[in-house]
Tab-separated table of C-alpha atoms in Angstrom:
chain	number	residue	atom	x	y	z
A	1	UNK	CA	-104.213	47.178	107.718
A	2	UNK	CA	-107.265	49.408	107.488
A	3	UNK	CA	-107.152	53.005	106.494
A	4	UNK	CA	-107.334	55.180	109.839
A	5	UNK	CA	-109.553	58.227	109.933
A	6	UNK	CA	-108.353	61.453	109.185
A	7	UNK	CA	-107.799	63.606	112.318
A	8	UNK	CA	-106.781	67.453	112.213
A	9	UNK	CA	-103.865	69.670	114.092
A	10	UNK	CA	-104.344	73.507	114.250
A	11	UNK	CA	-100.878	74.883	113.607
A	12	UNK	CA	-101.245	79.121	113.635
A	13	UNK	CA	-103.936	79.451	111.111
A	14	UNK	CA	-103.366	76.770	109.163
A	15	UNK	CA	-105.078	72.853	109.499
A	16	UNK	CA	-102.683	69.999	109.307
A	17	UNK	CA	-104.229	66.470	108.309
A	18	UNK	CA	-102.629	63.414	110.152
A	19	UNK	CA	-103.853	60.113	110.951
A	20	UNK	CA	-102.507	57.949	114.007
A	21	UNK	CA	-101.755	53.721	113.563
A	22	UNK	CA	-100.258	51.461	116.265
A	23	UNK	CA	-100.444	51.233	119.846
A	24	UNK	CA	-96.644	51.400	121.418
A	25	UNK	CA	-94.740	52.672	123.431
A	26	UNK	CA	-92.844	54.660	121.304
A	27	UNK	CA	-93.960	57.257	118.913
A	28	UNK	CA	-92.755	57.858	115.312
A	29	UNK	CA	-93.904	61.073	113.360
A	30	UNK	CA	-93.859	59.928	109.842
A	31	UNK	CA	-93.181	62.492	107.150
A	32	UNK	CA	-93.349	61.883	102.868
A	33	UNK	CA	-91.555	64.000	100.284
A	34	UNK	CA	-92.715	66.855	98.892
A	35	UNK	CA	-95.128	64.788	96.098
A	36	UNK	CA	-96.509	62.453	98.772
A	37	UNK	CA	-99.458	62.593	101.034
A	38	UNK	CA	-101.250	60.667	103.574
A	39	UNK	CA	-104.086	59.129	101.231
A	40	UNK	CA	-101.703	57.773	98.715
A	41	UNK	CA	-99.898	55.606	101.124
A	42	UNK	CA	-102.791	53.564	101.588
A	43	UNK	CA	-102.501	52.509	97.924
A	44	UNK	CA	-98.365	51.704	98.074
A	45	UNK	CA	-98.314	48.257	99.180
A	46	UNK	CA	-95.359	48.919	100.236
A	47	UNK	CA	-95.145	51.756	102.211
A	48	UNK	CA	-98.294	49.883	103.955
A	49	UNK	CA	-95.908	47.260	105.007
A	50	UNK	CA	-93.158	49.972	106.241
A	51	UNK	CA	-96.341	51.320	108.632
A	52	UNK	CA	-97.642	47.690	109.359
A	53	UNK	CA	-93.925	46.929	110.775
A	54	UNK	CA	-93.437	50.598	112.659
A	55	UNK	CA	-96.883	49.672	113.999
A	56	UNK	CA	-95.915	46.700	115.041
A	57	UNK	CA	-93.810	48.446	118.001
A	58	UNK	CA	-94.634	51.893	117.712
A	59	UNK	CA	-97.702	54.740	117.996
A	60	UNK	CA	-96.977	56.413	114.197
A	61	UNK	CA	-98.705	59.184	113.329
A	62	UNK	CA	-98.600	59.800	109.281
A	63	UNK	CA	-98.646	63.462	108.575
A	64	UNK	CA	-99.308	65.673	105.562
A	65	UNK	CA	-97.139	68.479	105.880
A	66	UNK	CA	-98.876	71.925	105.190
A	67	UNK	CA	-99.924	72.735	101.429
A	68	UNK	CA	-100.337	68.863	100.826
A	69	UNK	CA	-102.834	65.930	100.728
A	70	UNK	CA	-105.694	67.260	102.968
A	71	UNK	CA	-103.840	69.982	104.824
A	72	UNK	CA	-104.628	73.015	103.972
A	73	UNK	CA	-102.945	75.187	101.230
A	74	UNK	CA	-100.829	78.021	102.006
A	75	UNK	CA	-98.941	80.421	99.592
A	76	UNK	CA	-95.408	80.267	100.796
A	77	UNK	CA	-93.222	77.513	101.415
A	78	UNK	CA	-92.937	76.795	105.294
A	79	UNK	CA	-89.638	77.588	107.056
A	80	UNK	CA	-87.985	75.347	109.168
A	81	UNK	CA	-89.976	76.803	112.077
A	82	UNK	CA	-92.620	76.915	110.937
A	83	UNK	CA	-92.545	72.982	109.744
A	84	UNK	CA	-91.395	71.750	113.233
A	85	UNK	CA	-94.773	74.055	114.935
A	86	UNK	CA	-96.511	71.639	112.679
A	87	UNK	CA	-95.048	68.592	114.108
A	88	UNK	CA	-95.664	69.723	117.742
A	89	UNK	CA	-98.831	70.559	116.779
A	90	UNK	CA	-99.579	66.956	115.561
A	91	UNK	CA	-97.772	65.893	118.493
A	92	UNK	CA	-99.659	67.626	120.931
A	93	UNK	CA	-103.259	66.558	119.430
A	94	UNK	CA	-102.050	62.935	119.892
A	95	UNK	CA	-100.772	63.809	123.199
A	96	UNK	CA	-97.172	62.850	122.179
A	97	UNK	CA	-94.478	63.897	124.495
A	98	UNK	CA	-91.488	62.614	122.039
A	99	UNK	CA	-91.244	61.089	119.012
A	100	UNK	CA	-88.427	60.154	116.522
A	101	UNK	CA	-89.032	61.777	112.950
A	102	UNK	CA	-88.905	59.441	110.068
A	103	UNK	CA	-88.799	61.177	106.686
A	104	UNK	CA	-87.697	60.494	103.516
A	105	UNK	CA	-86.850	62.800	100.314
A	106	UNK	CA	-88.240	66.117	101.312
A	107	UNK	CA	-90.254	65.028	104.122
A	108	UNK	CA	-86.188	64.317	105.402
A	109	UNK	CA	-85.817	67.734	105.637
């Protein structure tokens, strides 16, 4: 699988990094623990295979939540709120109506 480009999301004031693999009908928002980003997937052989078989059926849209990877840094951990604006905001630059959430670790939460 080749490494998609890196889009941005404008959440409030703050950027969020995602990139988008996949074509289906379906969309999955796909969220890491607190330790992982976006670029280091692409070097987990497999967590490229997880993505590879998601893409298989599904639009999946691998996110780095807000203070990680190439999102940008904020000072304060996010609420809950404030993490799900992030999502819609991702969701909304894809032009995602619904998605299901897969997250492990902290990106569970």
């Amino acid at each position: 699988m080749q490494t998609p480009d890196v889009s941005y999301a404008r959440s409030g004031e703050v950027n969020i990094a995602y990139q988008t693999v996949g074509s289906g009908s379906v969309d999955v928002l796909f969220a890491r623990g607190f330790a992982g980003d976006r670029l280091s997937v692409w070097e987990q052989p497999l967590l490229i295979r997880v993505l590879e078989d998601f893409a298989s059926l599904a639009r999946v849209m691998v996110v780095d939540k807000r203070g990680t990877g190439l999102s940008d840094r904020v000072a304060d951990l996010p609420t809950l709120e404030t993490r799900m604006d992030d999502v819609r905001a991702v969701m909304d630059a894809v032009g995602s109506e619904r998605a299901a959430l897969y997250g492990y670790s902290e990106g569970g939460v």
